[in-house]
Short mmCIF file of C-alpha atoms in Angstrom, two decimals:
data_model
loop_
_atom_site.label_atom_id
_atom_site.label_comp_id
_atom_site.label_asym_id
_atom_site.label_seq_id
_atom_site.Cartn_x
_atom_site.Cartn_y
_atom_site.Cartn_z
CA MET A 10 26.63 -70.07 50.98
CA GLU A 11 25.34 -66.79 49.66
CA ASN A 12 23.53 -68.56 46.86
CA TYR A 13 21.79 -70.75 49.35
CA LEU A 14 20.90 -67.71 51.40
CA CYS A 15 19.47 -66.04 48.33
CA LYS A 16 17.50 -69.10 47.36
CA GLY A 17 16.26 -69.49 50.90
CA HIS A 18 15.25 -65.85 50.89
CA LYS A 19 13.33 -66.31 47.69
CA ALA A 20 11.59 -69.41 49.02
CA LEU A 21 10.57 -67.53 52.13
CA GLU A 22 9.17 -64.70 50.01
CA GLU A 23 7.21 -67.16 47.92
CA LEU A 24 5.77 -68.75 51.04
CA LYS A 25 4.81 -65.34 52.30
CA ASP A 26 3.18 -64.52 48.99
CA ASP A 27 1.21 -67.74 49.07
CA GLU A 28 0.01 -67.02 52.59
CA VAL A 29 -1.09 -63.55 51.58
CA ILE A 30 -2.89 -64.83 48.52
CA ARG A 31 -4.61 -67.53 50.54
CA LYS A 32 -5.73 -65.08 53.17
CA ARG A 33 -7.07 -62.66 50.62
CA LEU A 34 -8.92 -65.38 48.80
CA LEU A 35 -10.46 -66.49 52.03
CA ILE A 36 -11.68 -63.05 52.91
CA ASP A 37 -12.52 -61.76 49.52
CA GLY A 38 -12.97 -64.93 47.55
CA ASP A 39 -16.37 -64.09 46.34
CA GLY A 40 -15.40 -61.02 44.43
CA ALA A 41 -16.28 -57.48 45.44
CA GLY A 42 -19.58 -55.79 46.24
CA ASP A 43 -22.61 -56.96 44.28
CA ASP A 44 -20.98 -60.03 42.85
CA ARG A 45 -20.19 -61.10 46.41
CA ARG A 46 -23.74 -60.48 47.53
CA ILE A 47 -25.11 -62.65 44.78
CA ASN A 48 -22.65 -65.42 45.60
CA LEU A 49 -23.53 -65.21 49.30
CA LEU A 50 -27.21 -65.28 48.36
CA VAL A 51 -26.71 -68.45 46.39
CA LYS A 52 -24.78 -70.01 49.29
CA SER A 53 -27.37 -68.99 51.87
CA PHE A 54 -30.14 -70.33 49.64
CA ILE A 55 -28.43 -73.65 49.53
CA LYS A 56 -27.93 -73.53 53.31
CA TRP A 57 -31.59 -72.62 53.78
CA CYS A 58 -32.67 -75.52 51.64
CA ASN A 59 -30.58 -77.80 53.82
CA SER A 60 -31.54 -76.15 57.12
CA GLY A 61 -33.50 -77.95 59.78
CA SER A 62 -35.56 -75.84 62.23
CA GLN A 63 -38.39 -73.58 61.09
CA GLU A 64 -37.33 -70.52 63.06
CA GLU A 65 -33.86 -70.61 61.70
CA GLY A 66 -35.28 -71.25 58.25
CA TYR A 67 -37.63 -68.31 58.62
CA SER A 68 -34.88 -65.94 59.77
CA GLN A 69 -32.68 -67.25 56.99
CA TYR A 70 -35.53 -66.62 54.57
CA GLN A 71 -35.92 -63.05 55.85
CA ARG A 72 -32.23 -62.49 55.54
CA MET A 73 -32.30 -63.81 51.99
CA LEU A 74 -35.19 -61.52 51.08
CA SER A 75 -33.35 -58.51 52.44
CA THR A 76 -30.20 -59.45 50.50
CA LEU A 77 -32.33 -59.81 47.39
CA SER A 78 -33.95 -56.44 47.89
CA GLN A 79 -30.49 -54.94 48.45
CA CYS A 80 -29.39 -56.43 45.15
CA GLU A 81 -32.46 -55.08 43.39
CA PHE A 82 -31.89 -51.67 44.92
CA SER A 83 -28.32 -51.47 43.73
CA MET A 84 -29.38 -52.67 40.29
CA GLY A 85 -32.02 -49.95 40.13
CA LYS A 86 -29.43 -47.40 41.17
CA THR A 87 -27.03 -48.52 38.46
CA LEU A 88 -29.75 -48.33 35.81
CA LEU A 89 -30.66 -44.80 36.86
CA VAL A 90 -27.01 -43.78 36.78
CA TYR A 91 -26.73 -45.27 33.30
CA ASP A 92 -29.79 -43.31 32.15
CA MET A 93 -28.39 -40.17 33.67
CA ASN A 94 -25.08 -40.63 31.86
CA LEU A 95 -26.87 -41.10 28.57
CA ARG A 96 -28.86 -37.94 29.06
CA GLU A 97 -25.78 -36.00 30.14
CA MET A 98 -24.06 -37.12 26.94
CA GLU A 99 -27.02 -35.87 24.90
CA ASN A 100 -26.98 -32.60 26.75
CA TYR A 101 -23.28 -32.14 26.12
CA GLU A 102 -23.71 -32.94 22.45
CA LYS A 103 -26.41 -30.32 22.22
CA ILE A 104 -24.30 -27.70 23.94
CA TYR A 105 -21.34 -28.62 21.72
CA LYS A 106 -23.41 -28.12 18.59
CA GLU A 107 -24.75 -24.83 19.85
CA ILE A 108 -21.25 -23.58 20.57
CA GLU A 109 -20.11 -24.64 17.13
CA CYS A 110 -22.99 -22.75 15.57
CA SER A 111 -22.20 -19.65 17.54
CA ILE A 112 -18.51 -19.91 16.57
CA ALA A 113 -19.50 -20.10 12.92
CA GLY A 114 -21.83 -17.16 13.45
CA ALA A 115 -19.06 -15.19 15.11
CA HIS A 116 -16.74 -15.93 12.20
CA GLU A 117 -19.32 -14.63 9.77
CA LYS A 118 -19.86 -11.53 11.86
CA ILE A 119 -16.12 -10.94 11.92
CA ALA A 120 -15.99 -11.20 8.12
CA GLU A 121 -18.94 -8.80 7.86
CA CYS A 122 -17.29 -6.37 10.23
CA LYS A 123 -14.06 -6.52 8.27
CA LYS A 124 -15.97 -5.64 5.11
CA GLN A 125 -17.65 -2.82 6.96
CA ILE A 126 -14.29 -1.57 8.17
CA LEU A 127 -12.98 -1.49 4.61
CA GLN A 128 -16.07 0.37 3.51
CA ALA A 129 -15.75 2.84 6.37
CA LYS A 130 -12.10 3.37 5.53
CA ARG A 131 -13.04 4.12 1.94
CA ILE A 132 -15.66 6.56 3.10
CA ARG A 133 -13.19 8.22 5.42
CA LYS A 134 -10.67 8.51 2.64
CA ASN A 135 -13.23 10.10 0.35
CA ARG A 136 -14.25 12.51 3.06
CA GLN A 137 -10.68 13.50 3.70
CA GLU A 138 -10.07 14.03 0.00
CA TYR A 139 -13.16 16.20 -0.11
CA ASP A 140 -11.95 18.16 2.90
CA ALA A 141 -8.54 18.69 1.37
CA LEU A 142 -10.04 20.05 -1.84
CA ALA A 143 -12.54 22.13 0.11
CA LYS A 144 -9.72 23.77 2.03
CA VAL A 145 -8.02 24.76 -1.18
CA ILE A 146 -11.25 26.09 -2.62
CA GLN A 147 -12.01 28.09 0.50
CA ARG A 148 -8.78 29.95 0.08
CA HIS A 149 -10.03 31.39 -3.18
CA PRO A 150 -12.61 34.21 -2.79
CA ASP A 151 -16.33 33.55 -3.04
CA ARG A 152 -17.79 33.15 -6.50
CA HIS A 153 -20.73 35.57 -5.98
CA GLU A 154 -18.46 38.36 -4.89
CA THR A 155 -16.16 37.83 -7.80
CA LEU A 156 -19.15 37.80 -10.15
CA LYS A 157 -20.46 41.00 -8.66
CA GLU A 158 -17.08 42.62 -8.97
CA LEU A 159 -16.91 41.45 -12.55
CA GLU A 160 -20.35 42.92 -13.27
CA ALA A 161 -19.47 46.25 -11.69
CA LEU A 162 -16.25 46.39 -13.65
CA GLY A 163 -18.14 45.54 -16.82
CA LYS A 164 -20.61 48.33 -16.26
CA GLU A 165 -17.82 50.79 -15.63
CA LEU A 166 -16.14 49.69 -18.80
CA GLU A 167 -19.36 50.22 -20.78
CA HIS A 168 -19.93 53.64 -19.27
CA LEU A 169 -16.38 54.69 -19.99
CA SER A 170 -16.59 53.44 -23.56
CA HIS A 171 -19.82 55.42 -24.05
CA ILE A 172 -18.08 58.54 -22.85
CA LYS A 173 -15.16 57.82 -25.11
CA GLU A 174 -17.48 57.45 -28.09
CA SER A 175 -19.29 60.70 -27.43
CA VAL A 176 -16.00 62.57 -26.99
CA GLU A 177 -14.73 61.13 -30.22
CA ASP A 178 -17.91 62.16 -32.03
CA LYS A 179 -17.56 65.69 -30.76
CA LEU A 180 -13.96 65.73 -31.86
CA GLU A 181 -14.92 64.56 -35.34
CA LEU A 182 -17.59 67.22 -35.63
CA ARG A 183 -15.21 70.00 -34.58
CA ARG A 184 -12.57 68.66 -36.93
CA LYS A 185 -15.00 68.68 -39.83
CA GLN A 186 -16.16 72.20 -39.02
CA PHE A 187 -12.61 73.45 -38.82
CA HIS A 188 -11.90 71.71 -42.05
CA VAL A 189 -14.79 73.51 -43.72
CA LEU A 190 -13.67 76.83 -42.23
CA LEU A 191 -10.07 76.37 -43.31
CA SER A 192 -11.03 75.29 -46.79
CA THR A 193 -13.30 78.34 -47.24
CA ILE A 194 -10.46 80.55 -45.98
CA HIS A 195 -8.10 78.97 -48.47
CA GLU A 196 -10.56 79.44 -51.29
CA LEU A 197 -11.03 83.07 -50.33
CA GLN A 198 -7.26 83.48 -50.23
CA GLN A 199 -6.98 81.87 -53.64
CA THR A 200 -9.69 84.07 -55.10
CA LEU A 201 -8.00 87.16 -53.62
CA GLU A 202 -4.67 86.14 -55.07
CA ASN A 203 -6.23 85.37 -58.40
CA ASP A 204 -7.89 88.78 -58.40
CA GLU A 205 -4.58 90.44 -57.57
CA LYS A 206 -2.85 88.58 -60.35
CA LEU A 207 -5.57 89.49 -62.81
CA SER A 208 -5.41 93.15 -61.84
CA GLU A 209 -1.55 93.08 -62.23
CA VAL A 210 -1.84 91.50 -65.65
CA GLU A 211 -4.41 94.11 -66.72
CA GLU A 212 -2.15 96.95 -65.51
CA ALA A 213 0.78 95.49 -67.40
CA GLN A 214 -1.31 95.26 -70.59
CA GLU A 215 -2.48 98.87 -70.19
CA THR A 216 1.09 100.26 -69.84
CA SER A 217 2.25 98.27 -72.87
CA MET A 218 -0.73 99.57 -74.91
CA GLU A 219 0.05 103.20 -73.90
CA THR A 220 3.69 102.98 -75.04
CA ASP A 221 2.82 101.26 -78.32
CA PRO A 222 0.38 103.67 -80.15
CA LYS A 223 2.94 106.64 -79.95
CA PRO A 224 5.28 105.93 -82.80
CA MET B 15 36.95 -14.33 5.49
CA GLU B 16 34.51 -13.88 8.30
CA VAL B 17 35.78 -10.40 8.94
CA PHE B 18 35.20 -9.58 5.30
CA GLN B 19 31.67 -10.92 5.45
CA ALA B 20 30.95 -9.03 8.62
CA LEU B 21 32.25 -5.83 7.03
CA GLN B 22 30.10 -6.48 4.00
CA ARG B 23 27.00 -6.88 6.12
CA LEU B 24 27.83 -3.74 8.03
CA HIS B 25 27.98 -1.64 4.88
CA MET B 26 25.08 -3.22 3.08
CA ILE B 27 22.25 -1.11 1.74
CA ILE B 28 19.09 -2.78 0.52
CA PHE B 29 17.69 -0.70 -2.31
CA SER B 30 14.73 -2.66 -3.54
CA GLN B 31 12.27 -5.34 -2.57
CA ASN B 32 9.67 -7.31 -4.43
CA VAL B 33 7.13 -9.97 -3.62
CA SER B 34 6.71 -13.14 -5.67
CA PRO B 35 3.47 -13.65 -7.60
CA CYS B 36 2.44 -16.44 -5.25
CA GLY B 37 2.91 -14.10 -2.33
CA LYS B 38 5.04 -16.41 -0.25
CA PHE B 39 8.52 -15.15 -1.06
CA LEU B 40 10.26 -11.82 -0.86
CA ALA B 41 13.20 -10.80 -3.00
CA ALA B 42 15.58 -8.09 -1.80
CA GLY B 43 18.36 -6.46 -3.82
CA ASN B 44 21.35 -4.77 -2.26
CA ASN B 45 24.19 -2.49 -3.19
CA TYR B 46 26.60 -5.35 -3.94
CA GLY B 47 24.35 -6.56 -6.74
CA GLN B 48 23.07 -9.56 -4.84
CA ILE B 49 19.46 -10.64 -4.67
CA ALA B 50 18.30 -12.69 -1.71
CA ILE B 51 15.04 -14.60 -1.60
CA PHE B 52 13.35 -14.95 1.80
CA SER B 53 10.51 -17.33 2.47
CA LEU B 54 7.77 -15.27 4.10
CA SER B 55 5.54 -18.23 4.77
CA ALA B 56 8.30 -20.01 6.68
CA ALA B 57 9.25 -16.94 8.66
CA LEU B 58 5.63 -16.19 9.57
CA SER B 59 4.66 -19.71 10.48
CA SER B 60 4.36 -20.72 14.09
CA GLU B 61 7.46 -22.89 14.04
CA ALA B 62 9.80 -20.26 12.67
CA LYS B 63 13.38 -20.62 13.82
CA GLU B 64 16.41 -18.42 13.35
CA GLU B 65 17.21 -20.01 9.97
CA SER B 66 13.82 -19.09 8.57
CA LYS B 67 14.82 -15.46 8.90
CA LYS B 68 17.82 -15.98 6.65
CA PRO B 69 17.55 -16.05 2.87
CA MET B 70 16.60 -19.27 1.14
CA VAL B 71 18.90 -18.45 -1.71
CA THR B 72 21.25 -15.57 -2.54
CA PHE B 73 22.77 -14.98 -5.93
CA GLN B 74 24.83 -12.36 -7.66
CA ALA B 75 22.48 -10.70 -10.06
CA HIS B 76 24.27 -7.58 -11.28
CA ASP B 77 27.73 -6.10 -11.16
CA GLY B 78 26.43 -2.94 -9.62
CA PRO B 79 23.68 -2.22 -7.12
CA VAL B 80 20.19 -3.52 -7.76
CA TYR B 81 18.13 -0.35 -7.63
CA SER B 82 14.78 -1.63 -8.67
CA MET B 83 12.79 -4.85 -9.08
CA VAL B 84 9.33 -5.74 -10.36
CA SER B 85 7.52 -9.03 -10.83
CA THR B 86 5.27 -10.22 -13.56
CA ASP B 87 3.29 -13.35 -12.97
CA ARG B 88 6.21 -15.60 -13.81
CA HIS B 89 9.31 -13.47 -13.93
CA LEU B 90 11.36 -11.31 -11.66
CA LEU B 91 12.86 -8.33 -13.44
CA SER B 92 15.75 -6.55 -11.81
CA ALA B 93 17.67 -3.49 -12.91
CA GLY B 94 20.54 -1.46 -11.64
CA ASP B 95 23.65 -0.76 -13.62
CA GLY B 96 22.16 0.08 -16.96
CA GLU B 97 20.76 -3.33 -17.77
CA VAL B 98 17.52 -5.05 -16.97
CA LYS B 99 17.68 -8.78 -16.38
CA ALA B 100 14.87 -11.27 -16.08
CA TRP B 101 14.78 -14.35 -13.88
CA LEU B 102 12.12 -17.05 -13.66
CA TRP B 103 10.60 -17.27 -10.18
CA ALA B 104 10.20 -21.01 -10.48
CA GLU B 105 13.90 -21.41 -11.26
CA ILE B 106 15.05 -19.11 -8.50
CA LEU B 107 13.02 -20.97 -5.92
CA LYS B 108 14.72 -24.16 -6.94
CA LYS B 109 18.06 -22.37 -6.44
CA GLY B 110 18.94 -22.27 -10.14
CA CYS B 111 20.21 -18.75 -10.68
CA LYS B 112 20.60 -18.26 -14.38
CA GLU B 113 19.20 -15.17 -15.95
CA LEU B 114 16.56 -15.61 -18.59
CA TRP B 115 17.51 -12.59 -20.66
CA ARG B 116 19.13 -9.21 -20.28
CA ARG B 117 18.43 -6.05 -22.22
CA GLN B 118 19.89 -2.63 -22.36
CA PRO B 119 17.84 0.32 -23.55
CA PRO B 120 19.30 2.35 -26.40
CA TYR B 121 21.41 5.02 -24.79
CA ARG B 122 22.61 8.03 -26.65
CA THR B 123 26.25 7.64 -25.77
CA SER B 124 27.74 4.23 -25.50
CA LEU B 125 30.57 5.51 -23.35
CA GLU B 126 28.89 5.78 -20.02
CA VAL B 127 26.06 3.49 -19.11
CA PRO B 128 23.58 5.32 -16.92
CA GLU B 129 21.95 3.48 -14.04
CA ILE B 130 18.30 2.48 -14.05
CA ASN B 131 16.58 3.85 -10.99
CA ALA B 132 13.02 2.75 -11.48
CA LEU B 133 11.04 0.05 -13.24
CA LEU B 134 7.31 0.08 -13.83
CA LEU B 135 5.05 -2.55 -15.30
CA VAL B 136 2.16 -1.48 -17.49
CA PRO B 137 -0.06 -4.55 -17.53
CA LYS B 138 -2.48 -3.25 -20.15
CA GLU B 139 0.13 -3.06 -22.81
CA ASN B 140 2.36 -5.76 -21.37
CA SER B 141 5.32 -3.47 -21.35
CA LEU B 142 7.97 -2.33 -18.95
CA ILE B 143 9.06 1.25 -18.41
CA LEU B 144 12.63 2.00 -17.34
CA ALA B 145 13.92 5.32 -16.15
CA GLY B 146 17.14 6.45 -14.69
CA GLY B 147 20.32 8.31 -15.28
CA ASP B 148 19.85 9.33 -18.87
CA CYS B 149 16.77 11.47 -18.09
CA GLN B 150 14.52 9.55 -20.46
CA LEU B 151 11.74 7.03 -19.97
CA HIS B 152 12.24 3.96 -22.15
CA THR B 153 9.37 1.59 -22.87
CA MET B 154 10.12 -2.01 -23.59
CA ASP B 155 7.61 -4.49 -24.90
CA LEU B 156 7.81 -7.61 -22.77
CA GLU B 157 6.83 -10.02 -25.50
CA THR B 158 9.29 -8.99 -28.14
CA GLY B 159 11.92 -7.30 -26.01
CA THR B 160 12.13 -4.30 -28.30
CA PHE B 161 12.32 -0.76 -27.04
CA THR B 162 9.31 1.05 -28.41
CA ARG B 163 9.46 4.61 -27.13
CA ALA B 164 11.80 7.03 -25.47
CA LEU B 165 10.12 9.91 -23.70
CA TRP B 166 12.09 13.12 -23.34
CA GLY B 167 11.47 15.96 -21.03
CA HIS B 168 13.35 15.68 -17.81
CA THR B 169 16.46 17.74 -17.51
CA ASP B 170 18.09 15.65 -14.84
CA TYR B 171 18.00 12.03 -13.84
CA ILE B 172 14.76 10.33 -12.91
CA HIS B 173 14.25 8.85 -9.47
CA CYS B 174 10.82 7.26 -9.45
CA LEU B 175 7.86 6.21 -11.55
CA ALA B 176 4.19 5.65 -10.86
CA LEU B 177 1.29 4.43 -12.96
CA ARG B 178 -2.04 6.20 -13.09
CA GLU B 179 -4.39 3.47 -14.03
CA ARG B 180 -7.52 5.11 -15.30
CA SER B 181 -6.09 7.09 -18.14
CA PRO B 182 -2.95 5.12 -18.86
CA GLU B 183 -0.51 7.77 -17.79
CA VAL B 184 2.85 7.47 -16.21
CA LEU B 185 4.17 9.90 -13.66
CA SER B 186 7.87 10.38 -13.27
CA GLY B 187 9.73 12.39 -10.68
CA GLY B 188 13.33 13.37 -10.90
CA GLU B 189 16.27 15.33 -9.71
CA ASP B 190 15.13 18.42 -11.62
CA GLY B 191 12.27 18.85 -9.18
CA ALA B 192 9.44 18.30 -11.65
CA VAL B 193 6.80 15.63 -11.73
CA ARG B 194 5.87 14.98 -15.33
CA LEU B 195 2.82 13.11 -16.56
CA TRP B 196 3.17 11.25 -19.84
CA ASP B 197 0.35 9.85 -21.90
CA LEU B 198 1.42 6.45 -23.15
CA ARG B 199 -0.75 6.41 -26.22
CA THR B 200 0.47 9.66 -27.67
CA ALA B 201 3.94 9.42 -26.08
CA LYS B 202 3.80 13.06 -25.05
CA GLU B 203 4.09 14.96 -21.84
CA VAL B 204 0.63 16.08 -20.75
CA GLN B 205 1.26 17.85 -17.50
CA THR B 206 4.19 19.15 -15.53
CA ILE B 207 4.13 20.00 -11.88
CA GLU B 208 7.18 21.84 -10.65
CA VAL B 209 6.97 21.12 -7.00
CA TYR B 210 9.76 23.37 -5.85
CA LYS B 211 8.06 26.43 -7.31
CA HIS B 212 5.16 26.19 -4.89
CA GLU B 213 5.97 28.08 -1.74
CA GLU B 214 4.03 25.93 0.65
CA CYS B 215 5.98 22.78 0.03
CA SER B 216 9.38 23.82 -1.21
CA ARG B 217 12.32 23.46 1.12
CA PRO B 218 15.28 24.97 -0.64
CA HIS B 219 17.73 23.82 1.99
CA ASN B 220 16.98 20.22 1.05
CA GLY B 221 17.10 20.73 -2.66
CA ARG B 222 14.39 20.24 -5.24
CA TRP B 223 14.73 16.55 -6.02
CA ILE B 224 11.67 14.32 -6.04
CA GLY B 225 12.57 11.06 -4.34
CA CYS B 226 9.27 9.25 -4.20
CA LEU B 227 5.93 9.22 -5.99
CA ALA B 228 2.66 7.45 -5.51
CA THR B 229 -0.62 7.98 -7.21
CA ASP B 230 -4.23 7.10 -6.68
CA SER B 231 -5.70 8.21 -10.02
CA ASP B 232 -6.94 11.62 -8.95
CA TRP B 233 -4.40 12.29 -6.26
CA MET B 234 -0.66 12.12 -6.05
CA VAL B 235 1.75 12.14 -3.18
CA CYS B 236 5.35 13.16 -3.74
CA GLY B 237 8.25 13.93 -1.51
CA GLY B 238 12.00 14.19 -1.32
CA GLY B 239 13.69 17.56 -1.13
CA PRO B 240 10.40 19.47 -0.89
CA ALA B 241 8.01 18.46 1.85
CA LEU B 242 5.81 15.42 1.44
CA THR B 243 2.69 16.80 -0.20
CA LEU B 244 -0.63 15.53 -1.44
CA TRP B 245 -1.60 16.97 -4.82
CA HIS B 246 -4.88 17.00 -6.65
CA LEU B 247 -3.82 16.15 -10.17
CA ARG B 248 -6.59 17.72 -12.21
CA SER B 249 -6.12 21.14 -10.73
CA SER B 250 -2.39 20.73 -10.00
CA THR B 251 -2.82 22.18 -6.56
CA PRO B 252 -1.09 21.04 -3.41
CA THR B 253 -3.81 20.22 -0.92
CA THR B 254 -2.11 18.83 2.15
CA ILE B 255 1.42 19.12 3.37
CA PHE B 256 2.62 16.45 5.76
CA PRO B 257 4.78 17.94 8.47
CA MET B 258 7.77 15.66 8.14
CA ARG B 259 11.19 17.22 8.25
CA ALA B 260 13.23 14.34 6.96
CA PRO B 261 13.15 13.75 3.21
CA GLN B 262 11.06 10.73 2.35
CA LYS B 263 12.36 8.07 0.00
CA HIS B 264 9.32 5.87 -0.49
CA VAL B 265 5.62 6.55 -0.26
CA THR B 266 2.53 4.51 -1.01
CA PHE B 267 -1.23 4.63 -0.62
CA TYR B 268 -2.81 1.92 1.53
CA GLN B 269 -6.54 1.78 2.28
CA ASP B 270 -7.26 5.18 3.76
CA LEU B 271 -3.70 5.91 4.81
CA ILE B 272 -0.49 7.08 3.25
CA LEU B 273 2.60 5.18 4.36
CA SER B 274 5.96 6.85 3.97
CA ALA B 275 9.52 6.11 4.93
CA GLY B 276 12.80 7.86 4.47
CA GLN B 277 15.62 9.28 6.52
CA GLY B 278 14.84 8.28 10.06
CA ARG B 279 14.02 4.92 11.50
CA CYS B 280 10.28 4.95 11.35
CA VAL B 281 7.55 4.04 8.95
CA ASN B 282 5.10 6.91 9.12
CA GLN B 283 1.37 6.50 8.70
CA TRP B 284 -0.52 9.58 7.63
CA GLN B 285 -4.16 10.31 7.16
CA LEU B 286 -5.14 12.27 4.08
CA SER B 287 -5.95 15.25 6.24
CA GLY B 288 -2.29 15.63 7.16
CA GLU B 289 -2.38 14.11 10.62
CA LEU B 290 0.26 11.65 11.67
CA LYS B 291 -1.58 8.55 12.71
CA ALA B 292 1.38 6.45 13.82
CA GLN B 293 5.14 6.23 13.62
CA VAL B 294 6.47 2.72 13.88
CA PRO B 295 10.25 2.40 14.35
CA GLY B 296 12.15 -0.14 12.32
CA SER B 297 15.63 -1.53 12.79
CA SER B 298 17.53 0.31 10.07
CA PRO B 299 18.76 3.86 10.57
CA GLY B 300 17.21 4.95 7.29
CA LEU B 301 14.62 3.31 5.07
CA LEU B 302 14.70 3.20 1.29
CA SER B 303 11.84 0.95 0.28
CA LEU B 304 8.51 -0.34 1.50
CA SER B 305 6.65 -3.31 0.14
CA LEU B 306 3.09 -4.36 0.89
CA ASN B 307 2.33 -7.99 0.15
CA GLN B 308 -1.22 -7.87 -1.10
CA GLN B 309 -1.08 -10.90 -3.34
CA PRO B 310 -4.46 -12.59 -3.17
CA ALA B 311 -2.96 -16.06 -3.27
CA ALA B 312 -1.36 -15.77 0.15
CA PRO B 313 -3.53 -13.82 2.56
CA GLU B 314 -1.67 -15.19 5.56
CA CYS B 315 1.52 -13.52 4.34
CA LYS B 316 -0.06 -10.10 4.14
CA VAL B 317 2.70 -8.03 5.69
CA LEU B 318 4.48 -4.74 5.22
CA THR B 319 8.23 -5.03 4.78
CA ALA B 320 10.69 -2.17 5.04
CA ALA B 321 14.38 -2.11 4.17
CA GLY B 322 17.09 0.47 3.86
CA ASN B 323 20.53 1.30 5.15
CA SER B 324 21.28 -2.03 6.73
CA CYS B 325 21.28 -5.70 5.95
CA ARG B 326 17.91 -6.25 7.61
CA VAL B 327 14.38 -6.29 6.25
CA ASP B 328 11.78 -5.44 8.90
CA VAL B 329 8.50 -7.30 8.74
CA PHE B 330 5.37 -5.66 10.15
CA THR B 331 2.49 -8.11 10.45
CA ASN B 332 0.19 -5.52 11.88
CA LEU B 333 0.87 -1.92 10.99
CA GLY B 334 1.27 -1.09 14.61
CA TYR B 335 4.56 -2.72 15.48
CA ARG B 336 7.58 -4.44 14.03
CA ALA B 337 7.19 -8.21 14.34
CA PHE B 338 10.69 -9.35 13.41
CA SER B 339 13.47 -8.77 10.93
CA LEU B 340 14.81 -10.87 8.13
CA SER B 341 18.50 -10.50 7.52
CA PHE B 342 20.91 -11.10 4.68
#
C-alpha cells in the first residue's frame, strides 16, 4: 500500500514536471533575448511571405524592419562592449607593469638606503671615537702653554748655570791666589828656619873652635 | 624521571653559543656538558611551531661544563674541562655525535686539569688559542694538532680572549685584573693594561677581574669587576666609561654600537660616546653569552641570540625586542 502510494506520488511529480517543462518551452521556446528575436524574425518573415493583404503585409514589413534594427542595435552595443573590455585589459596591463616597475625601483631604493645607513653608522662611529679621544686630550693642558713653560724653565736653567759658572770661576781664582800666598809664606818660613839653623850651626862651630886652640 | 629532568632544566646554565658556518644552526653548551643544536631557519620561518624551538639534536659532549665553543668552516670545537674536542658539523646535523678528535694542552702538573675558559681562532695561521685555569695561553695548530706555543704572563686564570686583526695580536683578560696583549709572531707580551689601577673605572667592591673583552683594532672594550670601559689601545687610556653597575660578562662591537650583557636581564646597547641607547630585557635572570649570526650564507637568519642562567636562548630578530626563546 505504501509502495503504491510512493509510486503514485512519484508519477504525480513526474507529470507535474512534464507540465512545467511544457509550459516553459511554450513560453520561452525560442531561447532568451537576441536569439529569440532572431527566431521570431525568421517566423514573421515566413508569415509575411505567406500573408495576404497589403496593409497587413506592410505593417508586418515595418515590424520586421524594426526588429531587425533592434537586432543590429544590440549587436553594435555588444561590439562596443567587447572593444571596451579589450581596452580596459590593455589599460590594466599597463598599470600592472608600471606598478611592478615602481616596486622594483622601491626595492633598489631600499637597498641604497640600507647601504647609506651602514655608511652613516660608520661615520657616526668614527665621530664618536674622535670625540672620545678628544675628550681625553682636552684633559691634558694646552701644548703652547706647556711649550712656553718649558722655554721659560729652560731660560732660567741657563741663567742659573751661567751664575754657577761665574761663581765657580771666582772661587778658583781666589783659591789659586790663596795657594800662591800660602806657598810664599811657607817658603819664607822655610828660609827663616834654614837661616836659624845655619846661624845655630855657625855658633856651635865657633864655640868648638874657641875651646880647641887652648891646649 | 620527569622530576629529575625538570630539576635539571631549572638549574641549567648555558655558558656558550656558536653559529654553524652555514648560518642556519645554533649550538649551545651548558653546565652539564651537553651541546644542543637548534635550527634557526626552522624557528624563524613563518610556519614555526613549538617543536621548532626545541633542539634538533642534543648530545653529551664533555664530562664537565662546556665553557667555550668556536666554529671553523667545517668543524665545531668545544672546550670545557681541560680538553678541546672537535665535531664535524655535517655529522652533528645528521645526528651522529661522535667526536672527531680531542686534545689536551700540555699542563705543568698532571694532577689537576685546569678548565679551558676561552677559545679563539686565528684564521691567518690556522691555529686555535686556548686559555683558562692554568694562566697560560696555549696555541694549537689545527692542521697538525700540535701545541706550538705557551704564553706566560698572567698571574691568575684567564677569562676571555680577543683577536686584534690588523697586527696579529691577541688580547687576554683574566682574574688578575690585567689585559695583556701578545704578539703572535714573537710570542711575547707587548702591552699590559692594568684596568683596576685606573681610578675612573676601578670598582674595588666588585673585584678586579676582567670578565669580557672585545676589540676593534684600535679600540678595546673590557668589563667585569671594574666598570665597562672603552680604551684606546695605542695610548692605553680609558676614554669612555659606561655607567652600568652590574658586572658585564660578554661584550661585542656591532656596527656603531657596543652590545653588552651580564648580571641583569637585559642586553644593553651603548653608543661609543657612553650613552645607553637601549636596554632590551631577555628571559634569563642573568646573561653569560651573546652571539650575532652574521654568516653571509644565511642573511635571513641574521639574529642576535643571548643565553645565560637558564635553559633558554633568547632570539632577537631586531635589536629592539625579544622575538622568542629557544629552550633546551
